[in-house]
Coordinates of C-alpha atoms in Angstrom, one line a residue:
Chain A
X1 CA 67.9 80.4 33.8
X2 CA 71.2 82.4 33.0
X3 CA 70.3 85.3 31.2
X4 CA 72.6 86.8 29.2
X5 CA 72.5 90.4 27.7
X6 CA 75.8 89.9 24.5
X7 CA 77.1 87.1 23.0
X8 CA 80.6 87.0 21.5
X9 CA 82.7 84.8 20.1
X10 CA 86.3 86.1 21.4
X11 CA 89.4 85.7 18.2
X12 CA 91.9 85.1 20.9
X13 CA 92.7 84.3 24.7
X14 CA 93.7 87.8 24.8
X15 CA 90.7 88.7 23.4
X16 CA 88.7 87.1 25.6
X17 CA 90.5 87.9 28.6
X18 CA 90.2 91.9 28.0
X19 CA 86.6 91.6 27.8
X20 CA 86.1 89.2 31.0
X21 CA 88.0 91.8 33.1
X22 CA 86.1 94.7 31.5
X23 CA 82.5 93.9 33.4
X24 CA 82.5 91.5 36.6
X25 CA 79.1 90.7 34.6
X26 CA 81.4 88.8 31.7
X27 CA 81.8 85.1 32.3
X28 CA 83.4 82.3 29.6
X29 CA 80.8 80.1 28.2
X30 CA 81.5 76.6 29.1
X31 CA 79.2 73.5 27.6
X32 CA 76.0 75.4 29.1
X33 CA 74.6 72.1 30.8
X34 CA 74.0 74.7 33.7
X35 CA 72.3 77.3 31.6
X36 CA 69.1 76.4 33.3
X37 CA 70.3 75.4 36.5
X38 CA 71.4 78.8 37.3
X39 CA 69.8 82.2 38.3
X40 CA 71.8 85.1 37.2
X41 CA 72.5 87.8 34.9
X42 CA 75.0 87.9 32.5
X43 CA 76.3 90.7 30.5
X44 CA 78.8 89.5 28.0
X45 CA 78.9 85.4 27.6
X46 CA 82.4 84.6 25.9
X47 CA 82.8 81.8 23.3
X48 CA 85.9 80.7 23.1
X49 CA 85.5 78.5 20.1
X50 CA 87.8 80.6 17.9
X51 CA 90.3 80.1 20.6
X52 CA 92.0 76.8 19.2
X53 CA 91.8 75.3 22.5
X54 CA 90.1 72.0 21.5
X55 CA 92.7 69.5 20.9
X56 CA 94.9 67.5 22.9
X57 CA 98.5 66.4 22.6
X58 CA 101.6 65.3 23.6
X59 CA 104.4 67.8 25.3
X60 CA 107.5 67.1 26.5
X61 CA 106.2 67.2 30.2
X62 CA 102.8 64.8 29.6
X63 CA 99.3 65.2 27.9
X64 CA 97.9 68.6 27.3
X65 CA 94.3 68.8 26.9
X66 CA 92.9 72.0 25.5
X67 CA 89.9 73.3 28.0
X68 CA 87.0 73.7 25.2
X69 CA 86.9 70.1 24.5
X70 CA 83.6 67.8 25.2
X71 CA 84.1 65.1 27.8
X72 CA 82.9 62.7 25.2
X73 CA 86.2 64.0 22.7
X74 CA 88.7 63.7 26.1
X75 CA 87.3 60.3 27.0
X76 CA 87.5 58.8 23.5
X77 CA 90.8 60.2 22.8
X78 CA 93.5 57.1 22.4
X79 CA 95.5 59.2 24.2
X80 CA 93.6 59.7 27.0
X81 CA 92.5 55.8 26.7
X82 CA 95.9 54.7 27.0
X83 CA 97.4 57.4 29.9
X84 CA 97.5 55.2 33.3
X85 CA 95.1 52.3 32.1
X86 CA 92.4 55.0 31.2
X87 CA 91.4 56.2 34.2
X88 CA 90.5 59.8 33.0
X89 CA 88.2 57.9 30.6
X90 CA 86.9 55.5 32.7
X91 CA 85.7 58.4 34.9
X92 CA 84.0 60.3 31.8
X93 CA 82.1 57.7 31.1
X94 CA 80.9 57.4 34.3
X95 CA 79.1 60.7 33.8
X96 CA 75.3 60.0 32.3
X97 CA 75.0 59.6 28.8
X98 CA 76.8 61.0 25.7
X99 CA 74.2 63.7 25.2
X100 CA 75.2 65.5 28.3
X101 CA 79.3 64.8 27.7
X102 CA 79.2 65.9 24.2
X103 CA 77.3 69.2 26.0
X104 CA 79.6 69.3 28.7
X105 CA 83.3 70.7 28.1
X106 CA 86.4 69.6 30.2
X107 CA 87.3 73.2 31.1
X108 CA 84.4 74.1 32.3
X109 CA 84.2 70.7 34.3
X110 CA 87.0 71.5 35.9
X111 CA 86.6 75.2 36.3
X112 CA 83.6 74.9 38.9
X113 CA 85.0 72.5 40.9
X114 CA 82.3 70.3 41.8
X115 CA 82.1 68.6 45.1
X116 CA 80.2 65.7 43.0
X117 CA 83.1 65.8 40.0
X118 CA 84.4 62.6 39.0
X119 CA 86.8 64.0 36.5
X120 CA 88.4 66.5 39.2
X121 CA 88.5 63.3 41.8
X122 CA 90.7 61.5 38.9
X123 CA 92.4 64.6 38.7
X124 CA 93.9 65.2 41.7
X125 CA 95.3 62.1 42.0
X126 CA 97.0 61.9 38.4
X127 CA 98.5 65.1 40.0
X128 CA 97.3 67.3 37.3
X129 CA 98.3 70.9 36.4
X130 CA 96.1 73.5 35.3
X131 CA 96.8 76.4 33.2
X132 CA 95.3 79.6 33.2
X133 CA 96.0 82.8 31.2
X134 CA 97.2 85.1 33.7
X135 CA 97.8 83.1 36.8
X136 CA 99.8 80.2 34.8
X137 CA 99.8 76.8 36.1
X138 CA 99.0 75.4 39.4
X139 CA 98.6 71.9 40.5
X140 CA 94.7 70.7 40.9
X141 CA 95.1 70.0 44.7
X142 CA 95.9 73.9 45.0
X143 CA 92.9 74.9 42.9
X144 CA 90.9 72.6 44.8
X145 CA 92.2 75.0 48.0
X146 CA 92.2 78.5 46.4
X147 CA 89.4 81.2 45.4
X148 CA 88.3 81.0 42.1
X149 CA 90.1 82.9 39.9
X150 CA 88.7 85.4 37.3
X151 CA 91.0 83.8 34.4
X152 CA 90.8 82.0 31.8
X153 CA 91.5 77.8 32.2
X154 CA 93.0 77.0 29.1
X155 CA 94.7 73.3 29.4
X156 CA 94.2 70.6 31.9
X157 CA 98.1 69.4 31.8
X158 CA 98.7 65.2 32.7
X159 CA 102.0 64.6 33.9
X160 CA 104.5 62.3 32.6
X161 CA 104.5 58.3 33.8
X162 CA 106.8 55.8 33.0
X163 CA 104.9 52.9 34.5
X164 CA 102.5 53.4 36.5
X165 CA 98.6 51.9 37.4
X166 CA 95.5 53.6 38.6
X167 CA 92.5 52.6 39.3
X168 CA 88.7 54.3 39.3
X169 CA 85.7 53.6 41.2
X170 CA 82.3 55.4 41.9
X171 CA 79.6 54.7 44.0
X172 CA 75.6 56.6 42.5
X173 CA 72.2 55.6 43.3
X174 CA 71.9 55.5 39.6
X175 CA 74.2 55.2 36.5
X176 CA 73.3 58.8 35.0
X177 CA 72.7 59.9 39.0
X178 CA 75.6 62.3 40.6
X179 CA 77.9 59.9 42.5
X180 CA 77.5 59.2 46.4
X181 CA 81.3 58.7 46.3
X182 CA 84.0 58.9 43.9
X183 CA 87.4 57.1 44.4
X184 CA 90.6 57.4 42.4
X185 CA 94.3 55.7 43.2
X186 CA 97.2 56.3 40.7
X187 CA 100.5 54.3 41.7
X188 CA 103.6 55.0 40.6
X189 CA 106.9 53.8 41.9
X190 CA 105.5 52.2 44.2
X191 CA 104.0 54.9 46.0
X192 CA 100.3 55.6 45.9
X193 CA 98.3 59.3 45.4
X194 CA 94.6 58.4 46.7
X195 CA 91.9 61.1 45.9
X196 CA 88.6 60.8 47.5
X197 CA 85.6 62.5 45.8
X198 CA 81.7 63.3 46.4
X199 CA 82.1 63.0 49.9
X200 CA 79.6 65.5 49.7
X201 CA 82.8 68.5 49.3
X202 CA 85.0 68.7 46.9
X203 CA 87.5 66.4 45.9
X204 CA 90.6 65.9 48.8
X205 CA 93.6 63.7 49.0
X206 CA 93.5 61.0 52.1
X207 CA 97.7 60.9 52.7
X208 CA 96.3 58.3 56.0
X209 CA 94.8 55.9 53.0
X210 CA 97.7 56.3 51.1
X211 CA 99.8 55.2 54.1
X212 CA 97.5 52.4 54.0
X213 CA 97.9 51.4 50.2
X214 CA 101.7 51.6 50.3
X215 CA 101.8 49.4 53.3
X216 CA 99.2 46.8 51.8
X217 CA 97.0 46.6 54.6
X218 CA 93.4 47.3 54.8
X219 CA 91.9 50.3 56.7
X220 CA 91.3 50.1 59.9
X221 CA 87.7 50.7 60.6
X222 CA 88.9 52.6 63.6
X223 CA 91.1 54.6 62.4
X224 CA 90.4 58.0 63.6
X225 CA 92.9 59.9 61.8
X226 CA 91.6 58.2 59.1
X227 CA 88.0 59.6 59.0
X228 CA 89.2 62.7 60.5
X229 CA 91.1 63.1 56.6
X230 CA 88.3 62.2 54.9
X231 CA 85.5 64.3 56.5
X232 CA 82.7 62.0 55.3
X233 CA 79.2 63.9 55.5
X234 CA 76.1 63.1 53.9
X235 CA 73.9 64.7 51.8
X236 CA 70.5 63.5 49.5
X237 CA 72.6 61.0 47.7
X238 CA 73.7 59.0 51.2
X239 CA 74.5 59.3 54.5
X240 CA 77.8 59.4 56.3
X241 CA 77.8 55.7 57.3
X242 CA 76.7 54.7 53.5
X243 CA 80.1 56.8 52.9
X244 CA 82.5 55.2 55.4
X245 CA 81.1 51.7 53.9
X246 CA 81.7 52.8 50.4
X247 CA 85.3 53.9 51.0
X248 CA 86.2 50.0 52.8
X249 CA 84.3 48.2 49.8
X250 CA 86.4 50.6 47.8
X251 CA 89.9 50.2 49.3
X252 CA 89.0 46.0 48.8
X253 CA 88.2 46.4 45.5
X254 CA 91.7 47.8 44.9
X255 CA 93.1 45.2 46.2
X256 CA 91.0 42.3 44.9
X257 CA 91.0 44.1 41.3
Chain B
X1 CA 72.7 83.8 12.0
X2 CA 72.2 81.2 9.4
X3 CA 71.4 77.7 11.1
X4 CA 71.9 74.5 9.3
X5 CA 69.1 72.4 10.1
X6 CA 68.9 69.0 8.3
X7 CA 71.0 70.2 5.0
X8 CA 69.3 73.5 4.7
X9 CA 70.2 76.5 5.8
X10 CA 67.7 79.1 7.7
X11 CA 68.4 82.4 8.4
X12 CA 67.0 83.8 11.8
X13 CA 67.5 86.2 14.5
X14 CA 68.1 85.0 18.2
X15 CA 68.7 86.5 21.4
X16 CA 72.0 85.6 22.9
X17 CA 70.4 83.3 25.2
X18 CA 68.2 81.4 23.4
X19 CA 68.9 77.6 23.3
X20 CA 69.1 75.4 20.7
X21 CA 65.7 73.7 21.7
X22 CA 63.8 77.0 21.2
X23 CA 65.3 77.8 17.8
X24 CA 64.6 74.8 16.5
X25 CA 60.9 74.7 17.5
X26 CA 60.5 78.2 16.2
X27 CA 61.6 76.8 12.8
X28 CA 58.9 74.0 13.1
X29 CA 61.1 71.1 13.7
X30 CA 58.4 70.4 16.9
X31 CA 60.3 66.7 17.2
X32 CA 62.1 68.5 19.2
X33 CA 60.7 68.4 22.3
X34 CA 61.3 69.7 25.7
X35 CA 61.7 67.5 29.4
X36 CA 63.5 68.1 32.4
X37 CA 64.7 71.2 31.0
X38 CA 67.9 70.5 33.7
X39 CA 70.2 68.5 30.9
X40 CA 69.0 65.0 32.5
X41 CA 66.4 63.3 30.5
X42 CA 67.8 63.5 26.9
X43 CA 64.7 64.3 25.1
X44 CA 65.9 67.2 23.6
X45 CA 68.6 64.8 21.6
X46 CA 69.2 66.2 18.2
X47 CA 72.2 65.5 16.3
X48 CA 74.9 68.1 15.8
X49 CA 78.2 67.1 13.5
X50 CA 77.0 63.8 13.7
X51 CA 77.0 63.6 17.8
X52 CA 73.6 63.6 20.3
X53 CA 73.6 67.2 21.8
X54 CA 70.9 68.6 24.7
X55 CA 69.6 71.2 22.7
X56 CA 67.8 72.4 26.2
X57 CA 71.9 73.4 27.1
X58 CA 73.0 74.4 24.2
X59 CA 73.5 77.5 23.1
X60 CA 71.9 78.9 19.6
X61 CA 74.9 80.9 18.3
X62 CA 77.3 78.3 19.6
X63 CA 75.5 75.9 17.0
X64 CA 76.4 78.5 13.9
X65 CA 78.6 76.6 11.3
X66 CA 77.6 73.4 12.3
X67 CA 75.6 71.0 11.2
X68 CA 72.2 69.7 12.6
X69 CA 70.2 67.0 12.3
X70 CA 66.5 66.1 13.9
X71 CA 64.9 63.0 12.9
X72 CA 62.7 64.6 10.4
X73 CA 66.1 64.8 8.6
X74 CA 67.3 61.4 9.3
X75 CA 64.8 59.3 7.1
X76 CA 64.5 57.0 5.7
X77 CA 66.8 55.7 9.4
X78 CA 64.3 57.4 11.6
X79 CA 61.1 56.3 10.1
X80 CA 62.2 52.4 10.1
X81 CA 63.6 52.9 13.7
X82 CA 59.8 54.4 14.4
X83 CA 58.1 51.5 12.9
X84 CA 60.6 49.0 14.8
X85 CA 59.5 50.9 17.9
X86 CA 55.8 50.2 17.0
X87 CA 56.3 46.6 16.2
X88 CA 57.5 46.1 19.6
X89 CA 55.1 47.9 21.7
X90 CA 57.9 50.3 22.8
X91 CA 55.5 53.6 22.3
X92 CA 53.2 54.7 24.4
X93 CA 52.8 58.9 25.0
X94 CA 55.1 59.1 22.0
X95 CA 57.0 62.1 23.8
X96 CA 60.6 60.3 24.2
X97 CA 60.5 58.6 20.8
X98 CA 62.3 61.6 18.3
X99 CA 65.3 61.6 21.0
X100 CA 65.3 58.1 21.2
X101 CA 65.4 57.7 17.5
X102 CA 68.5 60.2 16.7
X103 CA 70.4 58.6 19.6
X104 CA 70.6 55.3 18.3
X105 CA 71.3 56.7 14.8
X106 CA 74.1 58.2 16.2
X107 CA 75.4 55.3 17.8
X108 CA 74.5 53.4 14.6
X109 CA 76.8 55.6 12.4
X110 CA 79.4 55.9 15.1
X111 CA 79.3 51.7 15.7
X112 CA 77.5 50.2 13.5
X113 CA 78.3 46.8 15.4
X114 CA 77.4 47.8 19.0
X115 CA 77.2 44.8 21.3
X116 CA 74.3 44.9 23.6
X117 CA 76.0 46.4 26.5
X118 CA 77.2 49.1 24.5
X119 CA 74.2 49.9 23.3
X120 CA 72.6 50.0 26.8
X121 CA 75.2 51.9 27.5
X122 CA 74.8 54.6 25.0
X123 CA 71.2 54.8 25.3
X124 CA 71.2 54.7 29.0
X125 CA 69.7 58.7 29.4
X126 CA 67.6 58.0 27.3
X127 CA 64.5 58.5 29.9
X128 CA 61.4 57.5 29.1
X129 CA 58.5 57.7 31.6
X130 CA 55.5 55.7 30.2
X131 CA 56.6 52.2 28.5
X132 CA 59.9 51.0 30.4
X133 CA 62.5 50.1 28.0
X134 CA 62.1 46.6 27.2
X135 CA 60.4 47.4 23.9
X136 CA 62.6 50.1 23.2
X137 CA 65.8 48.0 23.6
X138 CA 64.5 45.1 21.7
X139 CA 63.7 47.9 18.6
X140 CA 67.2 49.3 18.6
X141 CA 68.3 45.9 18.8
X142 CA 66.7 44.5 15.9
X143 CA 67.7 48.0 14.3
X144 CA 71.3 47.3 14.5
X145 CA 70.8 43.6 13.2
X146 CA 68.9 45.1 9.8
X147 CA 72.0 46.0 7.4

C-alpha cells in the first residue's frame, strides 16, 4: 500500500509543479487503481482536480484530451468514438469493467507506461503527442524510449486525419485479464503505422510489419528481421510461441476484417 | 471533510490515505465490502456522481464534493433487484450482492434499454465466487424488463 503522509489538492499546474519538485517524495495522484499495488512512501500526493484538465476538445492540430479524465469519459466521448473508426475506444473498453475505468484516469494510464497498456499500444500508432508542463510535447514513441520525466502530463494530443482506418485487436486469457498481446494498425494515405503491445515490454512499432501491410502480403513466418523487431518474450500470461501465433492470426484478421 | 453519502452529508476526519472503502465502513455503510483489495473483483462498487467506482482505489478526499451512493441509498431499486436475485437462486455467501446491485443500477440509469450483451458487458467484473452467474444475469435481466 502507498502511504502517503499530505494530501493536497493543487489550484494550478504551476501549483502543482512547485510542490512536485520541492520533495522527490511528491508524486501527482492519478486514478489510484495502484494504491494497493504499490509499496512506498509518499510525502505530498497532488490532486490535480482543480487543475481544469478534464475535458477534451478539438484544436486546430487534432483532439486534445485533458490527462485527469477517466478512461470510461475518453472512451464514451463522440469525439473519441468517431476519431479513426474509434480505435482509442475500442481499446478502453477492452480494459475490465467500468468500475476500474471510471477509477482509472488517462494520464495516469499513459504516464507509467505499461508494458501490458492497451491504450499506449493505440497510442503509438495514432502517432500521438504528449504534453507535459515543463518538457512540452513529445511524440509517444519517444516517451516510450526516454526516462520518466518528473513533470506534469497534462494532454494526450491526437493528430489530425483526413481519411484514414485503423484497426484494434487484443489477445487475454480473460476479458477483464491483462492482455497477452495487444495490436493496433492506423492507415492513412495508404501507408500503415503498426504498434505491437504486451509483448511482455512496452509498446514498440514493427516498421518490418508495416512493410508487410503496405505491400498486402502476409508475414512470413520466417522472417527473421521480422521477429528480431518484435522481440516476442513470454511471461505468466503466454509464452513466446503463443505470441508469434497471436501476431499471424492478428495480421489475418486485418486483412479478412 | 464533509462526505456526501446517499443525500446526507457526514462530517469526518481522514488520513490522507484512507480509501473510500474504509470511510465508508467507518460511517456504517458495511454493504460496502472489501475483495481482492487489488481493483479486480468489483465488490467494493459504490456509486459516485451516478458512475460504479472501486472504492478499495479510491481516494477519501478525492471523493469530497461529490456525491455517493451505496445500495442502502438506492431503494426502493436495490431492494427489488435483491429480491430478483433471490427469486432466481443467484445468492449464495451474499458477499458480491451490494456491488452487484449498484452496478446494474448504474447501468439501468445510464441505459435503461441495455441489450443483453451490453449488459454482460457492463457487469462483466462483476466477480462472484460462490453461485456462477447464471442466476445473477437472469435477475438483472428481468430487472431491466420491469419498467
Amino acid at each position: 500500500m502507498i502511504r502517503i503522509k499530505a494530501y493536497c489538492e493543487a489550484e494550478n499546474i504551476d501549483t502543482a509543479y512547485q510542490l512536485l519538485i520541492e520533495n522527490r517524495r511528491n508524486i501527482i495522484l492519478g486514478g489510484g487503481c495502484f494504491l494497493n499495488l504499490q509499496n512506498k512512501r509518499v510525502n505530498t500526493a497532488i490532486s490535480l482536480k482543480k487543475a481544469c484538465l478534464n475535458s477534451i476538445e478539438i484544436t486546430e492540430n487534432g483532439i486534445r484530451i485533458g490527462s485527469e479524465l477517466s478512461l470510461e469519459n475518453v472512451a464514451d466521448s463522440n469525439i473519441i468514438r468517431k476519431y479513426l473508426d474509434g480505435v482509442l475506444s475500442k481499446a478502453i473498453k477492452s480494459i475490465s469493467g467500468p468500475q476500474l475505468r471510471n477509477t482509472a484516469q488517462i494520464g495516469a494510464s499513459v504516464y507509467s507506461k505499461f508494458g501490458f497498456s492497451d491504450i499506449m499500444t493505440v497510442l503509438l500508432a495514432c502517432d500521438a503527442k504528449l504534453e507535459f508542463y515543463k518538457l512540452g510535447e513529445v511524440t509517444v514513441e519517444e516517451y516510450l524510449n526516454m526516462k520518466v520525466p518528473r513533470d506534469i502530463l497534462m494532454y494526450v494530443n491526437l493528430p489530425n486525419v483526413d481519411s484514414g482506418e485503423a484497426e484494434y485487436f487484443n489477445s487475454r486469457l480473460s476479458t477483464v485479464d491483462f492482455p497477452t498481446l495487444n495490436f493496433a494498425v492506423v492507415k492513412n494515405s495508404g501507408l500503415h503505422r503498426v504498434a505491437v503491445g504486451a509483448r511482455p515490454r512496452k509498446a514498440k512499432r514493427i516498421p518490418r510489419l508495416e512493410w508487410y501491410l503496405d505491400n498486402n502480403e502476409l508475414m512470413d513466418e520466417n522472417d527473421e528481421e521480422l521477429f528480431r523487431e518484435l522481440e516476442l518474450g513470454h511471461n505468466m500470461k503466454g509464452s513466446k510461441e503463443t505470441r508469434i501465433r497471436v501476431v499471424k492470426k492478428f495480421v489475418e484478421d486485418y486483412y479478412s476484417r | 471533510m464533509i462526505l456526501n453519502v446517499n443525500g446526507k452529508d457526514y462530517e469526518l476526519e481522514v488520513k490522507p490515505d484512507e480509501v473510500l472503502l474504509d470511510s465508508l465502513r467507518s460511517l456504517g455503510f458495511l454493504s460496502v465490502r472489501r475483495g481482492c483489495n487489488t481493483s479486480s473483483c468489483c465488490i467494493c462498487t459504490v456509486m459516485i456522481d451516478g458512475s460504479p467506482v472501486l472504492s478499495c482505489s479510491y481516494l477519501t478526499r478525492r471523493a469530497e464534493h461529490t456525491e455517493i451512493y451505496t445500495v442502502e441509498g438506492l431503494l426502493p431499486d436495490s431492494e427489488r433487484l435483491a429480491v430478483l436475485l433471490s427469486e432466481e437462486g443467484a445468492d449464495q455467501c451474499g458477499y458480491c450482492g451490494p456491488a452487484l446491485i449498484v452496478a446494474a443500477i448504474c447501468l439501468k440509469r445510464e441505459n435503461p434499454k441495455a441489450s443483453e450483451e451490453e449488459i454482460y458487458e457492463y457487469m462483466n467484473s462483476n466477480y462472484c465466487r460462490c453461485s456462477g452467474y447464471k442466476g445473477q444475469m437472469r435477475a438483472v435481466k428481468r430487472f431491466f424488463n420491469e419498467r
